[in-house]
């Protein structure tokens, strides 16, 4: 198309010298052809510009590499939390961390494939992608858990987000491979932690303080030495009471003291 427009332009040069009125008409025709030929090129540049790193906001592109769910992991989440904590110092900025845990029924129907847990994670990841706003950040902590940074967002936003995720997941139960067997409804457990600008802390501390993070990955602390000493004292006191009771009953019956 471009070559045709150029060829017509060359032919018009000779025509202009002979017939000026025809030259004007030919120039307008070739100009339209040239613009039409360049339209795909311009559209291609526009689509390419949309894929450049600086073309879109940092949050706008969610092509997140993280296994089959295409979500970034814990390191990326901590980096994002650092930015949110810095922005939360402003009164107009609020952010909330939401942890979403995939839950499967205890009794899985026979006939489900061994990768049912992975399929459930994919289901929840897709639901999070539909429910999350462009300003929210979805990341994957491990096989069964996701973290969503709601920005802007407070505790009420987190509650509404959790309900929407539960509904989105429940509306799409897992179907056994081959179509045989009863569908399994996947459930999610949602915990909400508001980012507190008045309490300076590191992003890792924010993540560890989240209820879901504490209950699922933080190891149980061993009993303190004070508690151990208290338990030992209780045992000794009980032993003394038993001994005193035995001696008292022996003296009352005239038995050996």
PDB file of C-alpha atoms in Angstrom:
ATOM      1  CA  UNK A   1       0.000   0.000   0.000  1.00  0.00           C
ATOM      2  CA  UNK A   2       2.840   2.389   0.817  1.00  0.00           C
ATOM      3  CA  UNK A   3       4.565   1.508  -2.475  1.00  0.00           C
ATOM      4  CA  UNK A   4       1.374   2.218  -4.392  1.00  0.00           C
ATOM      5  CA  UNK A   5       1.031   5.620  -2.771  1.00  0.00           C
ATOM      6  CA  UNK A   6       4.659   6.479  -3.566  1.00  0.00           C
ATOM      7  CA  UNK A   7       4.256   5.346  -7.192  1.00  0.00           C
ATOM      8  CA  UNK A   8       1.143   7.434  -7.580  1.00  0.00           C
ATOM      9  CA  UNK A   9       2.951  10.398  -6.108  1.00  0.00           C
ATOM     10  CA  UNK A  10       5.699  10.084  -8.717  1.00  0.00           C
ATOM     11  CA  UNK A  11       3.131   9.868 -11.509  1.00  0.00           C
ATOM     12  CA  UNK A  12       1.372  12.939 -10.188  1.00  0.00           C
ATOM     13  CA  UNK A  13       4.462  15.081 -10.609  1.00  0.00           C
ATOM     14  CA  UNK A  14       4.240  14.677 -14.376  1.00  0.00           C
ATOM     15  CA  UNK A  15       0.477  15.138 -14.383  1.00  0.00           C
ATOM     16  CA  UNK A  16       0.676  18.354 -12.394  1.00  0.00           C
ATOM     17  CA  UNK A  17       2.762  19.979 -15.088  1.00  0.00           C
ATOM     18  CA  UNK A  18       0.255  19.084 -17.810  1.00  0.00           C
ATOM     19  CA  UNK A  19      -3.152  19.398 -16.119  1.00  0.00           C
ATOM     20  CA  UNK A  20      -3.143  21.393 -12.823  1.00  0.00           C
ATOM     21  CA  UNK A  21      -6.802  20.579 -11.952  1.00  0.00           C
ATOM     22  CA  UNK A  22      -6.216  16.840 -12.263  1.00  0.00           C
ATOM     23  CA  UNK A  23      -3.048  17.214 -10.202  1.00  0.00           C
ATOM     24  CA  UNK A  24      -4.981  18.590  -7.243  1.00  0.00           C
ATOM     25  CA  UNK A  25      -7.416  15.662  -7.326  1.00  0.00           C
ATOM     26  CA  UNK A  26      -4.627  13.118  -7.580  1.00  0.00           C
ATOM     27  CA  UNK A  27      -2.732  14.686  -4.700  1.00  0.00           C
ATOM     28  CA  UNK A  28      -5.770  14.426  -2.433  1.00  0.00           C
ATOM     29  CA  UNK A  29      -6.325  10.783  -3.440  1.00  0.00           C
ATOM     30  CA  UNK A  30      -2.715   9.770  -2.859  1.00  0.00           C
ATOM     31  CA  UNK A  31      -2.687  11.600   0.463  1.00  0.00           C
ATOM     32  CA  UNK A  32      -5.640   9.572   1.711  1.00  0.00           C
ATOM     33  CA  UNK A  33      -3.998   6.350   0.534  1.00  0.00           C
ATOM     34  CA  UNK A  34      -0.780   7.237   2.325  1.00  0.00           C
ATOM     35  CA  UNK A  35      -2.580   7.994   5.604  1.00  0.00           C
ATOM     36  CA  UNK A  36      -4.541   4.736   5.346  1.00  0.00           C
ATOM     37  CA  UNK A  37      -1.325   2.797   4.745  1.00  0.00           C
ATOM     38  CA  UNK A  38       0.324   4.332   7.798  1.00  0.00           C
ATOM     39  CA  UNK A  39      -2.590   3.606  10.142  1.00  0.00           C
ATOM     40  CA  UNK A  40      -1.523   0.015  10.990  1.00  0.00           C
ATOM     41  CA  UNK A  41       2.010   1.251  11.596  1.00  0.00           C
ATOM     42  CA  UNK A  42       0.754   3.934  13.980  1.00  0.00           C
ATOM     43  CA  UNK A  43      -1.516   1.487  15.793  1.00  0.00           C
ATOM     44  CA  UNK A  44       1.383  -0.913  16.136  1.00  0.00           C
ATOM     45  CA  UNK A  45       3.486   1.789  17.739  1.00  0.00           C
ATOM     46  CA  UNK A  46       0.672   2.660  20.129  1.00  0.00           C
ATOM     47  CA  UNK A  47       0.239  -0.970  21.201  1.00  0.00           C
ATOM     48  CA  UNK A  48       3.981  -1.313  21.636  1.00  0.00           C
ATOM     49  CA  UNK A  49       4.103   1.835  23.730  1.00  0.00           C
ATOM     50  CA  UNK A  50       1.512   0.328  26.039  1.00  0.00           C
ATOM     51  CA  UNK A  51       3.879  -2.569  26.724  1.00  0.00           C
ATOM     52  CA  UNK A  52       6.921  -0.466  27.520  1.00  0.00           C
ATOM     53  CA  UNK A  53       7.997  -0.416  31.189  1.00  0.00           C
ATOM     54  CA  UNK A  54       7.364   3.285  31.637  1.00  0.00           C
ATOM     55  CA  UNK A  55       4.162   3.479  29.639  1.00  0.00           C
ATOM     56  CA  UNK A  56       1.762   2.280  32.341  1.00  0.00           C
ATOM     57  CA  UNK A  57       1.677   2.894  36.109  1.00  0.00           C
ATOM     58  CA  UNK A  58       3.609   0.465  38.255  1.00  0.00           C
ATOM     59  CA  UNK A  59       0.436  -1.212  39.484  1.00  0.00           C
ATOM     60  CA  UNK A  60      -1.392  -1.315  36.172  1.00  0.00           C
ATOM     61  CA  UNK A  61       0.381  -4.349  34.684  1.00  0.00           C
ATOM     62  CA  UNK A  62      -0.312  -7.528  36.670  1.00  0.00           C
ATOM     63  CA  UNK A  63       1.606 -10.062  34.595  1.00  0.00           C
ATOM     64  CA  UNK A  64       3.160 -11.479  37.713  1.00  0.00           C
ATOM     65  CA  UNK A  65       5.418 -14.521  37.313  1.00  0.00           C
ATOM     66  CA  UNK A  66       4.868 -16.910  40.196  1.00  0.00           C
ATOM     67  CA  UNK A  67       4.216 -20.456  39.077  1.00  0.00           C
ATOM     68  CA  UNK A  68       0.928 -21.417  37.510  1.00  0.00           C
ATOM     69  CA  UNK A  69      -0.967 -18.602  39.254  1.00  0.00           C
ATOM     70  CA  UNK A  70       1.227 -15.867  37.729  1.00  0.00           C
ATOM     71  CA  UNK A  71       1.519 -13.952  40.993  1.00  0.00           C
ATOM     72  CA  UNK A  72       4.658 -12.549  42.505  1.00  0.00           C
ATOM     73  CA  UNK A  73       5.926 -13.904  45.795  1.00  0.00           C
ATOM     74  CA  UNK A  74       6.844 -12.772  49.290  1.00  0.00           C
ATOM     75  CA  UNK A  75       9.866 -10.643  48.325  1.00  0.00           C
ATOM     76  CA  UNK A  76       7.812  -8.517  45.954  1.00  0.00           C
ATOM     77  CA  UNK A  77       5.087  -8.209  48.600  1.00  0.00           C
ATOM     78  CA  UNK A  78       7.554  -6.948  51.216  1.00  0.00           C
ATOM     79  CA  UNK A  79       8.826  -4.358  48.755  1.00  0.00           C
ATOM     80  CA  UNK A  80       5.270  -3.213  48.114  1.00  0.00           C
ATOM     81  CA  UNK A  81       4.496  -3.088  51.837  1.00  0.00           C
ATOM     82  CA  UNK A  82       7.513  -0.832  52.347  1.00  0.00           C
ATOM     83  CA  UNK A  83       6.064   1.620  49.834  1.00  0.00           C
ATOM     84  CA  UNK A  84       2.632   1.431  51.421  1.00  0.00           C
ATOM     85  CA  UNK A  85       4.015   2.041  54.915  1.00  0.00           C
ATOM     86  CA  UNK A  86       5.858   5.066  53.627  1.00  0.00           C
ATOM     87  CA  UNK A  87       2.697   6.389  51.986  1.00  0.00           C
ATOM     88  CA  UNK A  88       0.516   5.546  54.995  1.00  0.00           C
ATOM     89  CA  UNK A  89       2.222   8.307  56.969  1.00  0.00           C
ATOM     90  CA  UNK A  90       0.021  10.735  55.037  1.00  0.00           C
ATOM     91  CA  UNK A  91      -3.440  11.211  56.585  1.00  0.00           C
ATOM     92  CA  UNK A  92      -5.092  10.866  53.183  1.00  0.00           C
ATOM     93  CA  UNK A  93      -3.548   7.462  52.503  1.00  0.00           C
ATOM     94  CA  UNK A  94      -4.904   4.229  53.959  1.00  0.00           C
ATOM     95  CA  UNK A  95      -3.884   0.690  53.113  1.00  0.00           C
ATOM     96  CA  UNK A  96      -4.867  -2.754  54.342  1.00  0.00           C
ATOM     97  CA  UNK A  97      -3.163  -6.131  54.074  1.00  0.00           C
ATOM     98  CA  UNK A  98      -5.521  -9.045  53.432  1.00  0.00           C
ATOM     99  CA  UNK A  99      -4.400 -12.677  53.629  1.00  0.00           C
ATOM    100  CA  UNK A 100      -6.480 -15.206  51.698  1.00  0.00           C
ATOM    101  CA  UNK A 101      -6.034 -18.914  52.496  1.00  0.00           C
ATOM    102  CA  UNK A 102      -7.429 -21.683  50.292  1.00  0.00           C
ATOM    103  CA  UNK A 103      -9.552 -24.217  52.183  1.00  0.00           C
ATOM    104  CA  UNK A 104     -10.669 -27.594  50.828  1.00  0.00           C
ATOM    105  CA  UNK A 105     -13.361 -29.845  52.334  1.00  0.00           C
ATOM    106  CA  UNK A 106     -12.027 -32.552  54.597  1.00  0.00           C
ATOM    107  CA  UNK A 107     -13.677 -35.395  52.640  1.00  0.00           C
ATOM    108  CA  UNK A 108     -12.799 -35.069  48.986  1.00  0.00           C
ATOM    109  CA  UNK A 109     -14.919 -37.153  46.611  1.00  0.00           C
ATOM    110  CA  UNK A 110     -13.200 -40.061  44.971  1.00  0.00           C
ATOM    111  CA  UNK A 111     -12.414 -39.402  41.345  1.00  0.00           C
ATOM    112  CA  UNK A 112     -10.715 -36.061  41.887  1.00  0.00           C
ATOM    113  CA  UNK A 113      -7.279 -35.765  40.364  1.00  0.00           C
ATOM    114  CA  UNK A 114      -4.250 -35.579  42.690  1.00  0.00           C
ATOM    115  CA  UNK A 115      -3.717 -31.946  41.736  1.00  0.00           C
ATOM    116  CA  UNK A 116      -6.975 -30.762  43.292  1.00  0.00           C
ATOM    117  CA  UNK A 117      -5.108 -28.434  45.660  1.00  0.00           C
ATOM    118  CA  UNK A 118      -3.275 -26.824  42.761  1.00  0.00           C
ATOM    119  CA  UNK A 119      -6.536 -26.424  40.859  1.00  0.00           C
ATOM    120  CA  UNK A 120      -8.080 -24.804  43.911  1.00  0.00           C
ATOM    121  CA  UNK A 121      -5.179 -22.346  44.083  1.00  0.00           C
ATOM    122  CA  UNK A 122      -5.659 -21.494  40.418  1.00  0.00           C
ATOM    123  CA  UNK A 123      -9.362 -20.966  41.062  1.00  0.00           C
ATOM    124  CA  UNK A 124      -8.701 -18.578  43.950  1.00  0.00           C
ATOM    125  CA  UNK A 125      -5.983 -16.743  42.006  1.00  0.00           C
ATOM    126  CA  UNK A 126      -8.405 -16.162  39.140  1.00  0.00           C
ATOM    127  CA  UNK A 127     -11.088 -14.946  41.560  1.00  0.00           C
ATOM    128  CA  UNK A 128      -8.647 -12.507  43.158  1.00  0.00           C
ATOM    129  CA  UNK A 129      -7.766 -11.180  39.731  1.00  0.00           C
ATOM    130  CA  UNK A 130     -11.439 -10.510  39.017  1.00  0.00           C
ATOM    131  CA  UNK A 131     -12.243  -8.931  42.370  1.00  0.00           C
ATOM    132  CA  UNK A 132      -9.089  -6.846  42.916  1.00  0.00           C
ATOM    133  CA  UNK A 133      -9.033  -3.247  41.750  1.00  0.00           C
ATOM    134  CA  UNK A 134      -6.288  -1.866  39.477  1.00  0.00           C
ATOM    135  CA  UNK A 135      -4.735  -0.181  42.523  1.00  0.00           C
ATOM    136  CA  UNK A 136      -4.634  -3.406  44.576  1.00  0.00           C
ATOM    137  CA  UNK A 137      -1.672  -5.759  44.566  1.00  0.00           C
ATOM    138  CA  UNK A 138      -2.129  -9.538  44.582  1.00  0.00           C
ATOM    139  CA  UNK A 139       0.830 -11.748  45.476  1.00  0.00           C
ATOM    140  CA  UNK A 140       1.300 -15.401  46.392  1.00  0.00           C
ATOM    141  CA  UNK A 141       2.881 -16.383  49.704  1.00  0.00           C
ATOM    142  CA  UNK A 142       2.921 -20.158  49.244  1.00  0.00           C
ATOM    143  CA  UNK A 143       0.917 -22.963  47.652  1.00  0.00           C
ATOM    144  CA  UNK A 144      -2.338 -22.200  49.442  1.00  0.00           C
ATOM    145  CA  UNK A 145      -2.061 -18.562  50.521  1.00  0.00           C
ATOM    146  CA  UNK A 146      -2.281 -15.196  48.817  1.00  0.00           C
ATOM    147  CA  UNK A 147      -1.737 -11.671  50.093  1.00  0.00           C
ATOM    148  CA  UNK A 148      -3.648  -8.677  48.764  1.00  0.00           C
ATOM    149  CA  UNK A 149      -2.628  -5.099  49.526  1.00  0.00           C
ATOM    150  CA  UNK A 150      -5.737  -2.924  49.324  1.00  0.00           C
ATOM    151  CA  UNK A 151      -4.699   0.643  48.573  1.00  0.00           C
ATOM    152  CA  UNK A 152      -6.562   2.730  49.412  1.00  0.00           C
ATOM    153  CA  UNK A 153      -8.412   0.579  51.903  1.00  0.00           C
ATOM    154  CA  UNK A 154      -9.403   0.274  55.556  1.00  0.00           C
ATOM    155  CA  UNK A 155     -10.830  -2.566  57.637  1.00  0.00           C
ATOM    156  CA  UNK A 156     -14.298  -2.173  56.115  1.00  0.00           C
ATOM    157  CA  UNK A 157     -12.830  -2.351  52.618  1.00  0.00           C
ATOM    158  CA  UNK A 158     -11.036  -5.522  53.663  1.00  0.00           C
ATOM    159  CA  UNK A 159     -14.271  -7.106  54.930  1.00  0.00           C
ATOM    160  CA  UNK A 160     -16.120  -6.299  51.723  1.00  0.00           C
ATOM    161  CA  UNK A 161     -13.208  -7.565  49.662  1.00  0.00           C
ATOM    162  CA  UNK A 162     -13.188 -10.836  51.599  1.00  0.00           C
ATOM    163  CA  UNK A 163     -16.914 -11.357  51.059  1.00  0.00           C
ATOM    164  CA  UNK A 164     -16.575 -10.723  47.346  1.00  0.00           C
ATOM    165  CA  UNK A 165     -13.720 -13.216  47.114  1.00  0.00           C
ATOM    166  CA  UNK A 166     -15.712 -15.857  49.012  1.00  0.00           C
ATOM    167  CA  UNK A 167     -18.682 -15.359  46.710  1.00  0.00           C
ATOM    168  CA  UNK A 168     -16.542 -15.418  43.551  1.00  0.00           C
ATOM    169  CA  UNK A 169     -14.881 -18.681  44.614  1.00  0.00           C
ATOM    170  CA  UNK A 170     -18.100 -20.356  45.791  1.00  0.00           C
ATOM    171  CA  UNK A 171     -19.825 -19.611  42.487  1.00  0.00           C
ATOM    172  CA  UNK A 172     -17.259 -21.674  40.578  1.00  0.00           C
ATOM    173  CA  UNK A 173     -16.878 -25.108  42.227  1.00  0.00           C
ATOM    174  CA  UNK A 174     -14.244 -27.550  41.058  1.00  0.00           C
ATOM    175  CA  UNK A 175     -15.528 -30.145  38.616  1.00  0.00           C
ATOM    176  CA  UNK A 176     -13.874 -33.606  38.727  1.00  0.00           C
ATOM    177  CA  UNK A 177     -11.889 -34.582  35.678  1.00  0.00           C
ATOM    178  CA  UNK A 178     -14.062 -36.531  33.292  1.00  0.00           C
ATOM    179  CA  UNK A 179     -17.202 -34.888  34.648  1.00  0.00           C
ATOM    180  CA  UNK A 180     -17.983 -37.722  37.081  1.00  0.00           C
ATOM    181  CA  UNK A 181     -18.536 -37.077  40.747  1.00  0.00           C
ATOM    182  CA  UNK A 182     -19.964 -34.222  42.756  1.00  0.00           C
ATOM    183  CA  UNK A 183     -18.421 -30.751  42.420  1.00  0.00           C
ATOM    184  CA  UNK A 184     -16.341 -29.487  45.325  1.00  0.00           C
ATOM    185  CA  UNK A 185     -16.893 -25.963  46.610  1.00  0.00           C
ATOM    186  CA  UNK A 186     -13.609 -24.307  47.507  1.00  0.00           C
ATOM    187  CA  UNK A 187     -13.627 -22.046  50.550  1.00  0.00           C
ATOM    188  CA  UNK A 188     -11.292 -19.247  51.567  1.00  0.00           C
ATOM    189  CA  UNK A 189     -10.263 -17.888  54.940  1.00  0.00           C
ATOM    190  CA  UNK A 190      -9.645 -14.136  54.974  1.00  0.00           C
ATOM    191  CA  UNK A 191      -7.739 -12.159  57.614  1.00  0.00           C
ATOM    192  CA  UNK A 192      -7.416  -8.370  57.591  1.00  0.00           C
ATOM    193  CA  UNK A 193      -4.608  -6.202  58.964  1.00  0.00           C
ATOM    194  CA  UNK A 194      -4.735  -2.411  58.636  1.00  0.00           C
ATOM    195  CA  UNK A 195      -1.380  -0.719  58.098  1.00  0.00           C
ATOM    196  CA  UNK A 196      -0.872   1.520  61.126  1.00  0.00           C
ATOM    197  CA  UNK A 197       1.066   4.689  60.228  1.00  0.00           C
ATOM    198  CA  UNK A 198       1.473   5.580  63.901  1.00  0.00           C
ATOM    199  CA  UNK A 199       3.522   2.473  64.674  1.00  0.00           C
ATOM    200  CA  UNK A 200       6.775   2.415  62.692  1.00  0.00           C
ATOM    201  CA  UNK A 201       7.800  -1.108  61.805  1.00  0.00           C
ATOM    202  CA  UNK A 202       9.390  -3.119  59.051  1.00  0.00           C
ATOM    203  CA  UNK A 203       7.344  -4.755  56.288  1.00  0.00           C
ATOM    204  CA  UNK A 204       8.267  -8.223  57.547  1.00  0.00           C
ATOM    205  CA  UNK A 205       6.833  -7.352  60.964  1.00  0.00           C
ATOM    206  CA  UNK A 206       3.572  -6.259  59.361  1.00  0.00           C
ATOM    207  CA  UNK A 207       3.329  -9.541  57.504  1.00  0.00           C
ATOM    208  CA  UNK A 208       4.154 -11.612  60.581  1.00  0.00           C
ATOM    209  CA  UNK A 209       1.602  -9.728  62.673  1.00  0.00           C
ATOM    210  CA  UNK A 210      -1.223 -10.662  60.306  1.00  0.00           C
ATOM    211  CA  UNK A 211      -3.575 -13.230  61.916  1.00  0.00           C
ATOM    212  CA  UNK A 212      -3.323 -15.710  59.069  1.00  0.00           C
ATOM    213  CA  UNK A 213       0.437 -15.445  58.960  1.00  0.00           C
ATOM    214  CA  UNK A 214       0.736 -15.999  62.686  1.00  0.00           C
ATOM    215  CA  UNK A 215      -1.493 -19.037  62.817  1.00  0.00           C
ATOM    216  CA  UNK A 216      -0.231 -20.767  59.688  1.00  0.00           C
ATOM    217  CA  UNK A 217       3.500 -20.234  59.384  1.00  0.00           C
ATOM    218  CA  UNK A 218       4.853 -18.791  62.596  1.00  0.00           C
ATOM    219  CA  UNK A 219       6.243 -21.702  64.676  1.00  0.00           C
ATOM    220  CA  UNK A 220       4.880 -22.233  68.145  1.00  0.00           C
ATOM    221  CA  UNK A 221       7.077 -20.663  70.803  1.00  0.00           C
ATOM    222  CA  UNK A 222       8.541 -23.031  73.399  1.00  0.00           C
ATOM    223  CA  UNK A 223       7.363 -22.676  76.974  1.00  0.00           C
ATOM    224  CA  UNK A 224       9.306 -19.994  78.817  1.00  0.00           C
ATOM    225  CA  UNK A 225      11.546 -20.852  81.763  1.00  0.00           C
ATOM    226  CA  UNK A 226       9.221 -18.921  84.079  1.00  0.00           C
ATOM    227  CA  UNK A 227       6.248 -21.034  83.033  1.00  0.00           C
ATOM    228  CA  UNK A 228       8.299 -24.208  83.434  1.00  0.00           C
ATOM    229  CA  UNK A 229       9.353 -23.215  86.964  1.00  0.00           C
ATOM    230  CA  UNK A 230       5.759 -22.381  87.844  1.00  0.00           C
ATOM    231  CA  UNK A 231       4.559 -25.780  86.617  1.00  0.00           C
ATOM    232  CA  UNK A 232       7.280 -27.551  88.621  1.00  0.00           C
ATOM    233  CA  UNK A 233       6.302 -25.602  91.736  1.00  0.00           C
ATOM    234  CA  UNK A 234       2.689 -26.650  91.300  1.00  0.00           C
ATOM    235  CA  UNK A 235       3.736 -30.300  91.097  1.00  0.00           C
ATOM    236  CA  UNK A 236       5.845 -30.021  94.271  1.00  0.00           C
ATOM    237  CA  UNK A 237       3.013 -28.289  96.123  1.00  0.00           C
ATOM    238  CA  UNK A 238       0.594 -31.040  95.096  1.00  0.00           C
ATOM    239  CA  UNK A 239       3.040 -33.689  96.305  1.00  0.00           C
ATOM    240  CA  UNK A 240       3.326 -31.976  99.709  1.00  0.00           C
ATOM    241  CA  UNK A 241      -0.444 -31.855 100.040  1.00  0.00           C
ATOM    242  CA  UNK A 242      -0.710 -35.566  99.291  1.00  0.00           C
ATOM    243  CA  UNK A 243       1.974 -36.394 101.865  1.00  0.00           C
ATOM    244  CA  UNK A 244       0.316 -34.267 104.563  1.00  0.00           C
ATOM    245  CA  UNK A 245      -3.040 -35.855 103.840  1.00  0.00           C
ATOM    246  CA  UNK A 246      -1.582 -39.368 104.084  1.00  0.00           C
ATOM    247  CA  UNK A 247       0.138 -38.651 107.410  1.00  0.00           C
ATOM    248  CA  UNK A 248      -2.991 -37.063 108.853  1.00  0.00           C
ATOM    249  CA  UNK A 249      -5.139 -40.059 107.953  1.00  0.00           C
ATOM    250  CA  UNK A 250      -2.532 -42.462 109.378  1.00  0.00           C
ATOM    251  CA  UNK A 251      -2.417 -40.660 112.726  1.00  0.00           C
ATOM    252  CA  UNK A 252      -6.198 -40.616 112.972  1.00  0.00           C
ATOM    253  CA  UNK A 253      -6.399 -44.402 112.513  1.00  0.00           C
ATOM    254  CA  UNK A 254      -3.418 -45.169 114.784  1.00  0.00           C
ATOM    255  CA  UNK A 255      -1.348 -46.449 111.898  1.00  0.00           C
ATOM    256  CA  UNK A 256       2.333 -45.740 111.256  1.00  0.00           C
ATOM    257  CA  UNK A 257       3.185 -42.056 110.930  1.00  0.00           C
TER     258      UNK A 257
END
